[in-house]
Each structure stands twice: as structure tokens, then as C-alpha cells.
Amino acid sequence: MAFLPSLKLVTGNKGKSVAPIVVKRNKLISQLHHQLMLCEAKRNGNTYAPKHLRSYTNKLTGERMTVEKVKRVREWFWVAENGKINLAIKYGARTIPLNKKGANAIELNDNDELVKALTELKLATANGEFDEALNEMSLLTKSGFGK
């Protein structure tokens, strides 16, 4: 027991949980980051394939195994009929409305504007500009489960 007295011991409390809106913001920021990386990879002629760990039970041996799988990232942007790029912001499978008139996409001229817009959207999300829309999306999702 000569080791324990050499450590600095304190009475610690684990902080309260994170506010739900902060979790939603972080989720949206993470997805915007994936879109930004996808856009930059396409501009450089590469593919963007983030990886994540999947766990499963081997049916033959009963052993729990973990493998690295490629995560599928769907594009939120597309080229419209007029040749301009449209960018929709999604929360889960739902598109976030961007104003009260029902606009659901941002029109951009080229890939440089797309990268700039995604970067600005990440900052806007971190500043809480999408909090109201995120809460509405969350309520819509919950209502689908009958809660």
C-alpha cells in the first residue's frame, strides 16, 4: 500500500449529463463535417469512406467479434436542372426546413461555394442557430414512435 499515499486523492463528482440540445447540435455538426469531407474528396477526385467499428456474435463459435466497416455517407447536395448545386440540411432522414416559407435547400454556384457554405453551417450550428429546427425534428421523430 505504498502506492496509494503517493497519489493526490480528491472527492470528485461526475458532472451532470449534457443538455439534449447540445447532443443534437453535436450530431448535426458531425454530419456536416462528413458532408464537408465528402465534398472535398470529390473535388480532389478521391472517395470518402469513414470507418466505424461493428460488433457481432459469430454464429458458429458464439464469440463476440469486432470488425471495422465502411460507414455509408449519403450526399446532401445535388446538381439541379439549372446547373447550380442545391444543398439540403438533414437531421436523420428528415430535411430541415430553412425558413417559414418552406425552403428546404440552399442554391450554390460551384463546389467552392459548397465548401464555404458547409463550413459556415457548422459554425452556425455550434452557435445555436438551428436549435429550434432541431427540436422540431426531434419532436417529429418521437411522434413517429407514438411517444
Coordinates of N, CA, C and O in Angstrom, one line a residue:
M1 N 0.8 -1.2 0.0 CA 0.0 0.0 0.0 C 0.9 1.3 0.0 O 0.4 2.3 0.4
A2 N 2.1 1.2 -0.5 CA 2.9 2.4 -0.5 C 2.6 3.2 -1.7 O 2.9 4.4 -1.8
F3 N 1.8 2.6 -2.7 CA 1.5 3.4 -3.9 C 0.4 4.4 -3.7 O 0.4 5.5 -4.1
L4 N -0.7 4.0 -2.9 CA -1.9 4.9 -2.7 C -1.5 6.2 -2.1 O -2.0 7.2 -2.5
P5 N -0.7 6.2 -1.0 CA -0.4 7.5 -0.4 C 0.4 8.4 -1.3 O 0.4 9.7 -1.1
S6 N 1.0 7.9 -2.3 CA 1.8 8.8 -3.2 C 0.9 9.5 -4.2 O 1.4 10.4 -4.9
L7 N -0.4 9.2 -4.3 CA -1.3 9.8 -5.3 C -2.1 10.9 -4.6 O -2.3 10.9 -3.4
K8 N -2.5 11.9 -5.4 CA -3.3 13.0 -4.9 C -4.7 12.6 -4.9 O -5.3 12.3 -6.0
L9 N -5.4 12.4 -3.8 CA -6.8 11.9 -3.7 C -7.7 13.1 -3.5 O -7.4 14.0 -2.7
V10 N -8.8 13.1 -4.2 CA -9.8 14.2 -4.1 C -11.2 13.6 -4.0 O -11.4 12.4 -4.3
T11 N -12.2 14.3 -3.6 CA -13.6 13.9 -3.6 C -14.1 14.5 -4.9 O -14.2 15.7 -5.1
G12 N -14.5 13.6 -5.9 CA -14.9 14.1 -7.2 C -16.3 13.7 -7.4 O -16.8 12.7 -7.0
N13 N -17.0 14.6 -8.2 CA -18.4 14.4 -8.6 C -18.4 14.4 -10.1 O -17.8 15.3 -10.8
K14 N -19.0 13.4 -10.7 CA -19.2 13.4 -12.1 C -20.3 14.4 -12.5 O -21.3 14.4 -11.8
G15 N -20.0 15.3 -13.4 CA -20.9 16.4 -13.7 C -22.2 15.9 -14.2 O -22.4 14.7 -14.5
K16 N -23.2 16.8 -14.3 CA -24.5 16.4 -14.8 C -24.4 16.1 -16.3 O -23.4 16.4 -17.0
S17 N -25.4 15.4 -16.8 CA -25.4 15.0 -18.2 C -25.5 16.2 -19.1 O -25.9 17.3 -18.7
V18 N -25.1 16.0 -20.3 CA -25.1 17.1 -21.3 C -26.6 17.4 -21.7 O -27.4 16.5 -21.8
A19 N -26.9 18.6 -21.9 CA -28.2 19.0 -22.3 C -28.6 18.4 -23.6 O -27.7 18.2 -24.5
P20 N -29.8 18.0 -23.8 CA -30.2 17.3 -25.1 C -30.0 18.1 -26.3 O -29.6 17.6 -27.3
I21 N -30.1 19.4 -26.2 CA -29.9 20.2 -27.4 C -28.4 20.2 -27.8 O -28.1 20.3 -29.0
V22 N -27.6 20.1 -26.9 CA -26.1 20.1 -27.2 C -25.8 18.8 -27.9 O -25.0 18.7 -28.8
V23 N -26.4 17.7 -27.5 CA -26.2 16.4 -28.2 C -26.7 16.5 -29.6 O -26.0 16.0 -30.5
K24 N -27.9 17.1 -29.8 CA -28.4 17.3 -31.2 C -27.5 18.1 -32.0 O -27.3 17.9 -33.2
R25 N -27.0 19.2 -31.4 CA -26.1 20.1 -32.2 C -24.8 19.3 -32.6 O -24.4 19.4 -33.7
N26 N -24.3 18.6 -31.6 CA -23.0 17.8 -31.9 C -23.3 16.8 -33.0 O -22.4 16.5 -33.9
K27 N -24.5 16.2 -33.1 CA -24.8 15.2 -34.1 C -24.8 15.9 -35.5 O -24.3 15.4 -36.4
L28 N -25.5 17.1 -35.5 CA -25.6 17.8 -36.8 C -24.2 18.3 -37.2 O -23.9 18.2 -38.4
I29 N -23.4 18.8 -36.3 CA -22.0 19.2 -36.6 C -21.2 18.1 -37.2 O -20.5 18.2 -38.2
S30 N -21.4 16.9 -36.6 CA -20.7 15.7 -37.1 C -21.1 15.3 -38.5 O -20.2 15.0 -39.4
Q31 N -22.4 15.4 -38.8 CA -22.9 15.1 -40.1 C -22.4 16.2 -41.1 O -22.1 15.8 -42.3
L32 N -22.4 17.4 -40.7 CA -21.9 18.5 -41.6 C -20.4 18.3 -41.9 O -20.0 18.5 -43.0
H33 N -19.7 17.8 -40.9 CA -18.3 17.5 -41.2 C -18.1 16.4 -42.2 O -17.3 16.5 -43.1
H34 N -18.9 15.3 -42.1 CA -18.9 14.3 -43.1 C -19.2 14.8 -44.5 O -18.6 14.4 -45.5
Q35 N -20.2 15.7 -44.6 CA -20.5 16.3 -45.9 C -19.4 17.1 -46.4 O -19.1 17.1 -47.6
L36 N -18.7 17.8 -45.6 CA -17.6 18.6 -46.0 C -16.4 17.8 -46.5 O -15.8 18.0 -47.5
M37 N -16.1 16.7 -45.7 CA -15.1 15.8 -46.2 C -15.4 15.1 -47.5 O -14.6 14.9 -48.3
L38 N -16.7 14.7 -47.6 CA -17.2 14.1 -48.9 C -17.0 15.0 -50.1 O -16.5 14.7 -51.1
C39 N -17.4 16.3 -49.9 CA -17.3 17.3 -50.9 C -15.8 17.5 -51.3 O -15.5 17.6 -52.5
E40 N -15.0 17.7 -50.3 CA -13.5 17.9 -50.6 C -12.9 16.7 -51.3 O -12.1 16.8 -52.2
A41 N -13.3 15.5 -50.9 CA -12.8 14.3 -51.6 C -13.2 14.2 -53.0 O -12.4 13.9 -53.9
K42 N -14.5 14.6 -53.3 CA -15.0 14.6 -54.7 C -14.3 15.6 -55.5 O -14.0 15.4 -56.7
R43 N -14.0 16.8 -54.9 CA -13.3 17.8 -55.6 C -11.9 17.4 -56.0 O -11.3 17.7 -57.0
N44 N -11.2 16.6 -55.1 CA -9.9 16.1 -55.4 C -9.8 14.8 -56.2 O -8.8 14.3 -56.4
G45 N -11.0 14.3 -56.5 CA -11.1 13.1 -57.3 C -10.9 11.8 -56.5 O -10.6 10.7 -57.0
N46 N -11.1 11.9 -55.2 CA -11.0 10.7 -54.3 C -12.4 10.3 -53.8 O -13.4 10.9 -54.1
T47 N -12.4 9.2 -53.1 CA -13.6 8.8 -52.4 C -13.5 9.0 -50.9 O -12.4 8.9 -50.4
Y48 N -14.5 9.3 -50.2 CA -14.5 9.5 -48.8 C -15.3 8.3 -48.2 O -16.5 8.1 -48.5
A49 N -14.6 7.5 -47.4 CA -15.2 6.3 -46.8 C -14.7 6.2 -45.3 O -13.8 5.6 -45.0
P50 N -15.5 6.9 -44.4 CA -15.1 6.8 -43.0 C -15.4 5.4 -42.5 O -16.3 4.7 -43.0
K51 N -14.7 5.0 -41.5 CA -14.8 3.7 -40.9 C -15.4 3.8 -39.5 O -15.1 4.7 -38.8
H52 N -16.1 2.7 -39.1 CA -16.5 2.6 -37.7 C -16.5 1.1 -37.3 O -16.4 0.2 -38.2
L53 N -16.5 0.9 -36.0 CA -16.4 -0.5 -35.5 C -17.8 -1.1 -35.4 O -18.7 -0.5 -34.9
R54 N -18.0 -2.3 -35.9 CA -19.2 -3.1 -35.7 C -18.9 -4.3 -34.9 O -17.9 -5.0 -35.1
S55 N -19.8 -4.6 -34.0 CA -19.6 -5.8 -33.2 C -20.8 -6.8 -33.5 O -21.9 -6.4 -33.8
Y56 N -20.4 -8.1 -33.6 CA -21.4 -9.1 -33.9 C -21.0 -10.4 -33.2 O -19.8 -10.5 -32.8
T57 N -21.9 -11.3 -33.1 CA -21.6 -12.6 -32.5 C -21.5 -13.6 -33.6 O -22.4 -13.8 -34.4
N58 N -20.4 -14.3 -33.6 CA -20.2 -15.4 -34.6 C -21.1 -16.5 -34.3 O -21.1 -17.1 -33.2
K59 N -22.0 -16.9 -35.3 CA -23.0 -17.9 -35.0 C -22.4 -19.3 -34.8 O -23.0 -20.1 -34.1
L60 N -21.2 -19.6 -35.4 CA -20.6 -20.9 -35.2 C -19.9 -21.0 -33.9 O -20.1 -22.1 -33.2
T61 N -19.2 -20.0 -33.5 CA -18.4 -20.2 -32.2 C -19.1 -19.5 -31.0 O -18.7 -19.8 -29.9
G62 N -20.0 -18.6 -31.3 CA -20.6 -17.8 -30.2 C -19.7 -16.7 -29.7 O -20.1 -16.1 -28.7
E63 N -18.6 -16.5 -30.3 CA -17.7 -15.5 -29.9 C -18.1 -14.1 -30.3 O -18.6 -13.9 -31.5
R64 N -17.9 -13.1 -29.5 CA -18.2 -11.7 -29.8 C -17.0 -11.2 -30.6 O -15.9 -11.2 -30.1
M65 N -17.3 -10.6 -31.8 CA -16.2 -10.1 -32.7 C -16.5 -8.7 -33.0 O -17.6 -8.3 -33.1
T66 N -15.4 -8.0 -33.3 CA -15.5 -6.6 -33.7 C -14.7 -6.4 -35.0 O -13.6 -6.9 -35.1
V67 N -15.4 -5.8 -36.0 CA -14.7 -5.6 -37.3 C -14.9 -4.1 -37.7 O -15.8 -3.4 -37.2
E68 N -14.0 -3.6 -38.5 CA -14.0 -2.3 -39.0 C -14.8 -2.3 -40.3 O -14.4 -3.0 -41.2
K69 N -15.8 -1.5 -40.4 CA -16.7 -1.4 -41.6 C -16.7 0.0 -42.1 O -16.4 1.0 -41.4
V70 N -16.9 0.1 -43.4 CA -17.1 1.5 -44.0 C -18.4 2.0 -43.8 O -19.4 1.3 -43.9
K71 N -18.5 3.2 -43.3 CA -19.7 3.9 -43.0 C -20.3 4.6 -44.3 O -19.5 5.2 -45.0
R72 N -21.5 4.4 -44.6 CA -22.1 4.9 -45.8 C -22.5 6.4 -45.5 O -23.2 6.7 -44.5
V73 N -22.1 7.3 -46.3 CA -22.4 8.7 -46.1 C -23.1 9.1 -47.4 O -22.6 9.1 -48.5
R74 N -24.4 9.5 -47.3 CA -25.2 10.0 -48.4 C -25.0 11.5 -48.6 O -24.9 12.2 -47.7
E75 N -24.9 11.9 -49.9 CA -24.7 13.3 -50.2 C -26.0 14.1 -49.9 O -27.1 13.7 -50.2
W76 N -25.8 15.3 -49.3 CA -26.9 16.2 -49.1 C -27.0 17.2 -50.2 O -27.8 18.1 -50.2
F77 N -26.1 17.1 -51.2 CA -26.1 18.1 -52.3 C -26.2 17.4 -53.6 O -25.9 16.2 -53.8
W78 N -26.8 18.1 -54.6 CA -27.0 17.6 -55.9 C -27.0 18.8 -56.9 O -27.2 19.9 -56.5
V79 N -26.9 18.4 -58.2 CA -26.9 19.5 -59.2 C -28.3 19.5 -59.7 O -28.9 18.6 -60.2
A80 N -28.9 20.7 -59.7 CA -30.3 21.0 -60.1 C -30.3 21.1 -61.6 O -29.3 21.1 -62.3
E81 N -31.6 21.2 -62.1 CA -31.8 21.3 -63.6 C -31.1 22.6 -64.1 O -30.8 22.6 -65.3
N82 N -31.0 23.7 -63.3 CA -30.4 24.9 -63.8 C -28.9 24.9 -63.8 O -28.3 25.9 -64.1
G83 N -28.3 23.8 -63.4 CA -26.9 23.6 -63.4 C -26.2 24.1 -62.1 O -25.0 24.0 -61.9
K84 N -27.0 24.6 -61.1 CA -26.5 25.0 -59.8 C -26.6 23.9 -58.8 O -27.4 23.0 -59.0
I85 N -25.8 24.0 -57.8 CA -25.8 23.0 -56.7 C -26.8 23.3 -55.6 O -26.8 24.5 -55.2
N86 N -27.6 22.4 -55.3 CA -28.5 22.6 -54.2 C -28.0 21.8 -53.0 O -27.6 20.6 -53.1
L87 N -28.1 22.3 -51.8 CA -27.7 21.7 -50.6 C -28.8 21.7 -49.6 O -29.4 22.7 -49.2
A88 N -29.2 20.5 -49.2 CA -30.3 20.3 -48.1 C -29.6 19.9 -46.8 O -28.6 19.2 -46.9
I89 N -30.1 20.4 -45.7 CA -29.5 20.0 -44.4 C -30.5 19.0 -43.8 O -31.7 19.2 -43.7
K90 N -29.9 17.9 -43.4 CA -30.7 16.8 -42.9 C -30.4 16.5 -41.4 O -29.3 16.7 -41.0
Y91 N -31.4 16.1 -40.7 CA -31.3 15.6 -39.4 C -31.9 14.2 -39.4 O -33.1 14.0 -39.5
G92 N -31.0 13.2 -39.4 CA -31.5 11.8 -39.6 C -31.9 11.7 -41.0 O -31.2 12.1 -41.9
A93 N -33.2 11.2 -41.3 CA -33.7 11.1 -42.6 C -34.5 12.2 -43.1 O -34.9 12.3 -44.2
R94 N -34.7 13.2 -42.2 CA -35.6 14.3 -42.4 C -34.8 15.6 -42.9 O -33.7 15.8 -42.3
T95 N -35.3 16.3 -43.8 CA -34.7 17.5 -44.3 C -35.2 18.7 -43.4 O -36.4 18.8 -43.1
I96 N -34.3 19.5 -42.9 CA -34.6 20.6 -42.0 C -35.1 21.8 -42.9 O -34.5 22.2 -43.8
P97 N -36.3 22.3 -42.5 CA -36.8 23.5 -43.3 C -35.9 24.7 -42.9 O -35.6 24.9 -41.7
L98 N -35.6 25.5 -43.9 CA -34.6 26.6 -43.6 C -35.3 27.9 -43.3 O -34.7 28.8 -42.8
N99 N -36.6 28.1 -43.7 CA -37.3 29.3 -43.3 C -38.8 28.9 -43.1 O -39.2 27.8 -43.4
K100 N -39.6 29.9 -42.8 CA -41.0 29.7 -42.6 C -41.8 29.4 -43.9 O -42.9 28.9 -43.9
K101 N -41.2 29.9 -45.0 CA -41.9 29.7 -46.3 C -41.8 28.3 -46.9 O -42.4 28.0 -47.9
G102 N -41.0 27.5 -46.2 CA -40.9 26.1 -46.7 C -39.7 25.8 -47.5 O -39.6 24.7 -48.1
A103 N -38.7 26.7 -47.6 CA -37.5 26.5 -48.4 C -36.7 25.4 -47.7 O -36.6 25.3 -46.5
N104 N -36.2 24.4 -48.4 CA -35.5 23.3 -47.8 C -34.1 23.0 -48.4 O -33.5 22.0 -48.1
A105 N -33.6 24.0 -49.3 CA -32.3 23.8 -49.9 C -31.7 25.1 -50.1 O -32.3 26.2 -50.2
I106 N -30.4 25.1 -50.2 CA -29.6 26.3 -50.4 C -29.0 26.2 -51.8 O -28.4 25.1 -52.2
E107 N -29.2 27.2 -52.6 CA -28.7 27.2 -54.0 C -27.3 27.8 -54.1 O -27.0 28.9 -53.6
L108 N -26.3 27.0 -54.6 CA -24.9 27.5 -54.7 C -24.4 27.4 -56.2 O -24.9 26.6 -56.9
N109 N -23.4 28.2 -56.5 CA -22.9 28.2 -57.9 C -21.9 27.1 -58.2 O -22.0 26.6 -59.3
D110 N -21.0 26.8 -57.3 CA -20.0 25.9 -57.6 C -19.5 25.2 -56.3 O -20.0 25.4 -55.2
N111 N -18.5 24.3 -56.4 CA -18.0 23.5 -55.3 C -17.3 24.3 -54.2 O -17.4 24.0 -53.1
D112 N -16.7 25.4 -54.7 CA -16.0 26.3 -53.7 C -17.1 26.9 -52.8 O -16.9 27.0 -51.5
E113 N -18.2 27.3 -53.3 CA -19.3 27.9 -52.5 C -19.9 26.8 -51.6 O -20.3 27.1 -50.5
L114 N -19.9 25.6 -52.1 CA -20.4 24.5 -51.3 C -19.6 24.2 -50.1 O -20.1 24.1 -49.0
V115 N -18.3 24.2 -50.2 CA -17.4 24.0 -49.1 C -17.5 25.2 -48.1 O -17.6 25.0 -46.9
K116 N -17.6 26.4 -48.6 CA -17.7 27.6 -47.8 C -19.1 27.5 -47.0 O -19.1 27.8 -45.8
A117 N -20.1 27.1 -47.7 CA -21.5 27.0 -47.1 C -21.5 26.0 -46.0 O -22.0 26.2 -44.9
L118 N -20.9 24.8 -46.2 CA -20.8 23.8 -45.2 C -20.0 24.2 -44.0 O -20.4 23.9 -42.8
T119 N -18.9 24.9 -44.2 CA -18.1 25.4 -43.1 C -18.9 26.5 -42.3 O -18.9 26.4 -41.0
E120 N -19.6 27.3 -43.0 CA -20.4 28.3 -42.3 C -21.6 27.7 -41.5 O -22.0 28.1 -40.4
L121 N -22.2 26.6 -42.1 CA -23.3 25.9 -41.4 C -22.8 25.2 -40.2 O -23.5 25.2 -39.2
K122 N -21.6 24.7 -40.2 CA -21.0 24.1 -39.0 C -20.9 25.2 -37.9 O -21.3 24.9 -36.7
L123 N -20.4 26.4 -38.2 CA -20.3 27.4 -37.2 C -21.7 27.9 -36.7 O -21.8 28.1 -35.5
A124 N -22.6 28.0 -37.6 CA -24.0 28.4 -37.3 C -24.6 27.4 -36.3 O -25.3 27.8 -35.4
T125 N -24.4 26.1 -36.6 CA -24.9 25.1 -35.7 C -24.3 25.2 -34.3 O -25.0 25.1 -33.3
A126 N -23.0 25.4 -34.3 CA -22.3 25.5 -33.0 C -22.8 26.7 -32.2 O -22.8 26.7 -31.0
N127 N -23.2 27.8 -32.9 CA -23.7 29.0 -32.2 C -25.2 28.8 -31.9 O -25.7 29.8 -31.3
G128 N -25.8 27.7 -32.2 CA -27.2 27.5 -31.8 C -28.3 28.0 -32.7 O -29.4 28.1 -32.4
E129 N -27.9 28.4 -34.0 CA -28.9 28.9 -34.9 C -29.9 27.9 -35.4 O -31.0 28.2 -35.9
F130 N -29.6 26.6 -35.2 CA -30.6 25.5 -35.7 C -31.3 24.9 -34.5 O -31.9 23.8 -34.7
D131 N -31.1 25.4 -33.3 CA -31.7 24.7 -32.1 C -33.2 24.5 -32.3 O -33.7 23.5 -32.0
E132 N -33.9 25.6 -32.7 CA -35.4 25.4 -32.9 C -35.8 24.4 -33.9 O -36.6 23.5 -33.6
A133 N -35.1 24.4 -35.0 CA -35.4 23.3 -36.0 C -35.0 21.9 -35.5 O -35.7 21.0 -35.8
L134 N -33.9 21.8 -34.8 CA -33.5 20.5 -34.3 C -34.5 20.0 -33.3 O -34.9 18.8 -33.3
N135 N -35.1 20.9 -32.5 CA -36.1 20.4 -31.5 C -37.4 20.0 -32.3 O -38.0 19.0 -31.9
E136 N -37.7 20.7 -33.3 CA -38.9 20.3 -34.1 C -38.7 19.0 -34.8 O -39.6 18.1 -34.8
M137 N -37.5 18.7 -35.3 CA -37.2 17.4 -35.9 C -37.3 16.3 -34.9 O -37.7 15.2 -35.2
S138 N -36.8 16.6 -33.7 CA -36.8 15.6 -32.7 C -38.2 15.3 -32.3 O -38.5 14.1 -32.1
L139 N -39.1 16.3 -32.2 CA -40.5 16.0 -31.8 C -41.2 15.2 -32.9 O -42.0 14.3 -32.6
L140 N -40.9 15.5 -34.2 CA -41.5 14.8 -35.3 C -41.0 13.3 -35.3 O -41.8 12.4 -35.5
T141 N -39.8 13.1 -34.9 CA -39.3 11.7 -34.9 C -39.9 11.0 -33.7 O -40.3 9.8 -33.9
K142 N -40.0 11.6 -32.6 CA -40.7 11.0 -31.4 C -42.1 10.7 -31.7 O -42.6 9.6 -31.3
S143 N -42.8 11.6 -32.4 CA -44.2 11.3 -32.7 C -44.4 10.1 -33.6 O -45.4 9.4 -33.5
G144 N -43.4 9.8 -34.4 CA -43.5 8.6 -35.2 C -43.4 7.3 -34.5 O -43.8 6.3 -34.9
F145 N -42.9 7.4 -33.2 CA -42.8 6.2 -32.4 C -44.0 6.1 -31.4 O -44.1 5.2 -30.6
G146 N -44.9 7.1 -31.5 CA -46.1 7.1 -30.6 C -45.8 7.5 -29.2 O -46.6 7.1 -28.3
K147 N -44.8 8.3 -29.0 CA -44.5 8.8 -27.6 C -45.1 10.1 -27.4 O -45.3 10.9 -28.2

